[in-house]
Amino acid sequence: MSQKITKQSKLSLESIRSQFPVLERQVHGKDLVYFDNAATTQKPKSVIDALVGYYSGYNANIHRGIHSLAEEATLAYENTRHSLAQFLNASSSDEIILTKGTTESINLVAKTYGEQTVQEGDEILISCLEHHSNIVPWQMLCEKTGAKLKVIDINDQGELDLDSFEKQLSTKTKIVSVTFASNALGTVNPIKDLASKVHAVGAVIVVDGAQSTSHFNLDMQDLDIDFYAFSGHKMYGPTGVGGLYGKRALLEAMPPFMGGGEMIKEVTFEKTTYADLPHKYEAGTPNIADVIALDAAILFIQKIGYENIQLHEEELLNHATTQLMNIDGLTMYGTAKEKVAVASFGIESIHHQDLAILLDTYGIAVRTGHHCTQPLMNRLGILGTTRASFAVYNTIEEIDTFIAGLNKAVTMLR
Amino acid sequence: MSTIKEIQDEIIEEFELFDDWSDKYAYIIELGKKLEPLDDKYKTESNIIKGCQSRVWLQPDFKDGLLYFYTDSDAIIVKGLIYLLVRVYSGQALADIASEPPYFIEKIGMQQHLSPTRANGLASMMKQMKLYAIALQAQNK
């Protein structure tokens, strides 16, 4: 497997895979075929080493100490913030808030910007594709403020119905929150276009970036979006860390989220003043080790390059889709023109749980069920799908193994 | 009628014939196909045990001091496992259903399906069967 990842790349698939210790694993005596990357990606050795390196070499609390270990830890922590600012093309690293992940980031916006801005009679617009983490915080906000939640519909391909979007967007809309890429269907949404239309009515756009940051380049200046939420563990980084990009002017005007140490300037019992950005939104001791390790994940992606990642993943998706469509009684869910490497499907008269159990016995990891998108499943009229989601270290051979396993399982179950 | 323990030991012995996962699951799928489908009228909201991945329905029937179970699922491997649970527990005395654990599940290597994750309704169904037995015991005191 010394083939190059793509014709342009100097990197071989073998050299990429060799960076991931877990890919050596066997499951039920078979080589692991890991196709659950939309749930979480595996971690390269550089990320694992960064974690171990921190705890073995310079573990200390940050932003507070004068001693050397504290300096080193603080520099490394803030270095990740700078890396992220560059990676996302933010206008300043003050616009990068480090959080636990996408869910926390969205909740942060709903609780601060949301509660400050949204009033009774206002409207919040989300889409039918959304993950529960981009639905529930807005429902909670609507309950609290008396605002109304509206939903952009989809077409049969699983793309946003732009008519439905235009019809429901109005001067009553205060927040539009949509996913950049659907975890269940793979659909990539036209975020740049949506953003300009949202701004035209005086609203802000929040983007759920959980499924996008590992697959394609994000440029906050070019996209002109107001808030972007993302998770480290879905971009080859550790769990428990992620971030929120927000335009400086918005973040400065918003009230704080959690209160406590680090997010303050001065505390007295009579009055407390809050820290400037970004620390205003980083109360308490953060997940230092995992923030530091996240930088290694960013470097990993940058070394391969998004163009190569996209080309390789497109090849995987096309191969998988073609093979899947050959299976009798199979329906592909999510056939948008623009997709990330997610293949979701159902097979007539076969329950997805049965497929998952049997595939597991062949060492194949896929995800089945509603993928935390129950409203989307309802809209599609199904209980769940089987989802194979690919990452940069997956191969065509793995897809062939998966298809063979799938056919075997289908024969057993019919 | 054999005791709960006797039936469980029978099942364990049957599964000892199988060498690998493929054969075990092939047998469980066969059992799942054998399970009498539950009449739609019993697939009610009060009988459904929802899991994240599959649904299980459980209809109890208390007759002449013995508790019978009628069940169904929309996933076939779960159906096979509930076929076995029904074989063990249906038609037994309340005290036995309430107290005897399903140790055969682990012995046949299927304990991951009974784990209390949201993934399937099996663990919840097992719990519910026990609860019916306990409730009926209390009623009949």
PDB file of C-alpha atoms in Angstrom, chain A residues 28 350-358 360-362 367-370 372 383 408-409 411-414, chain B residues 21-23 25-27 29 33 51-55 73-78 112-113 118-121:
ATOM      1  CA  HIS A  28     -12.965 -10.511  16.622  1.00  0.00           C
ATOM      2  CA  ILE A 350     -33.300  -5.517   7.044  1.00  0.00           C
ATOM      3  CA  HIS A 351     -32.887  -3.680  10.337  1.00  0.00           C
ATOM      4  CA  HIS A 352     -29.771  -1.535  10.619  1.00  0.00           C
ATOM      5  CA  GLN A 353     -28.953  -2.862  14.070  1.00  0.00           C
ATOM      6  CA  ASP A 354     -28.652  -6.384  12.687  1.00  0.00           C
ATOM      7  CA  LEU A 355     -26.218  -5.125  10.028  1.00  0.00           C
ATOM      8  CA  ALA A 356     -24.095  -3.328  12.604  1.00  0.00           C
ATOM      9  CA  ILE A 357     -23.860  -6.412  14.833  1.00  0.00           C
ATOM     10  CA  LEU A 358     -22.807  -8.685  11.983  1.00  0.00           C
ATOM     11  CA  ASP A 360     -18.757  -5.854  13.874  1.00  0.00           C
ATOM     12  CA  THR A 361     -18.038  -9.583  13.852  1.00  0.00           C
ATOM     13  CA  TYR A 362     -16.098  -8.962  10.619  1.00  0.00           C
ATOM     14  CA  ARG A 367     -22.733   3.639  12.932  1.00  0.00           C
ATOM     15  CA  THR A 368     -26.406   2.825  12.805  1.00  0.00           C
ATOM     16  CA  GLY A 369     -29.538   4.433  14.146  1.00  0.00           C
ATOM     17  CA  HIS A 370     -30.782   7.999  14.133  1.00  0.00           C
ATOM     18  CA  CYS A 372     -28.715  12.201  16.916  1.00  0.00           C
ATOM     19  CA  LEU A 383     -36.105   4.991  12.060  1.00  0.00           C
ATOM     20  CA  LYS A 408     -22.504 -11.597   3.558  1.00  0.00           C
ATOM     21  CA  ALA A 409     -24.577 -10.040   6.329  1.00  0.00           C
ATOM     22  CA  THR A 411     -27.497 -12.971   2.858  1.00  0.00           C
ATOM     23  CA  MET A 412     -27.575 -14.139   6.467  1.00  0.00           C
ATOM     24  CA  LEU A 413     -30.409 -11.797   7.345  1.00  0.00           C
ATOM     25  CA  ARG A 414     -32.706 -12.287   4.350  1.00  0.00           C
TER      26      ARG A 414
ATOM     27  CA  TRP B  21     -19.426 -15.688  15.818  1.00  0.00           C
ATOM     28  CA  SER B  22     -20.805 -16.330  12.353  1.00  0.00           C
ATOM     29  CA  ASP B  23     -22.321 -19.659  13.381  1.00  0.00           C
ATOM     30  CA  TYR B  25     -25.367 -15.380  14.945  1.00  0.00           C
ATOM     31  CA  ALA B  26     -26.662 -17.607  12.141  1.00  0.00           C
ATOM     32  CA  TYR B  27     -28.381 -19.714  14.812  1.00  0.00           C
ATOM     33  CA  ILE B  29     -31.073 -15.273  13.371  1.00  0.00           C
ATOM     34  CA  LYS B  33     -37.224 -15.971  12.384  1.00  0.00           C
ATOM     35  CA  GLY B  51     -33.889   1.509  22.499  1.00  0.00           C
ATOM     36  CA  CYS B  52     -31.713   3.841  20.502  1.00  0.00           C
ATOM     37  CA  GLN B  53     -31.401   1.319  17.705  1.00  0.00           C
ATOM     38  CA  SER B  54     -34.270  -1.142  17.834  1.00  0.00           C
ATOM     39  CA  ARG B  55     -37.693  -1.503  19.391  1.00  0.00           C
ATOM     40  CA  SER B  73     -38.778  -6.710  17.890  1.00  0.00           C
ATOM     41  CA  ASP B  74     -38.055  -4.980  14.610  1.00  0.00           C
ATOM     42  CA  ALA B  75     -34.446  -6.271  14.615  1.00  0.00           C
ATOM     43  CA  ILE B  76     -33.876  -9.949  13.948  1.00  0.00           C
ATOM     44  CA  ILE B  77     -30.864 -10.634  16.177  1.00  0.00           C
ATOM     45  CA  VAL B  78     -32.713  -9.050  19.092  1.00  0.00           C
ATOM     46  CA  GLN B 112     -22.773  -6.976  25.128  1.00  0.00           C
ATOM     47  CA  HIS B 113     -26.412  -7.091  23.988  1.00  0.00           C
ATOM     48  CA  ARG B 118     -29.284   2.919  25.036  1.00  0.00           C
ATOM     49  CA  ALA B 119     -28.424   0.795  22.056  1.00  0.00           C
ATOM     50  CA  ASN B 120     -31.144  -1.810  22.290  1.00  0.00           C
ATOM     51  CA  GLY B 121     -34.227  -2.520  24.320  1.00  0.00           C
TER      52      GLY B 121
END
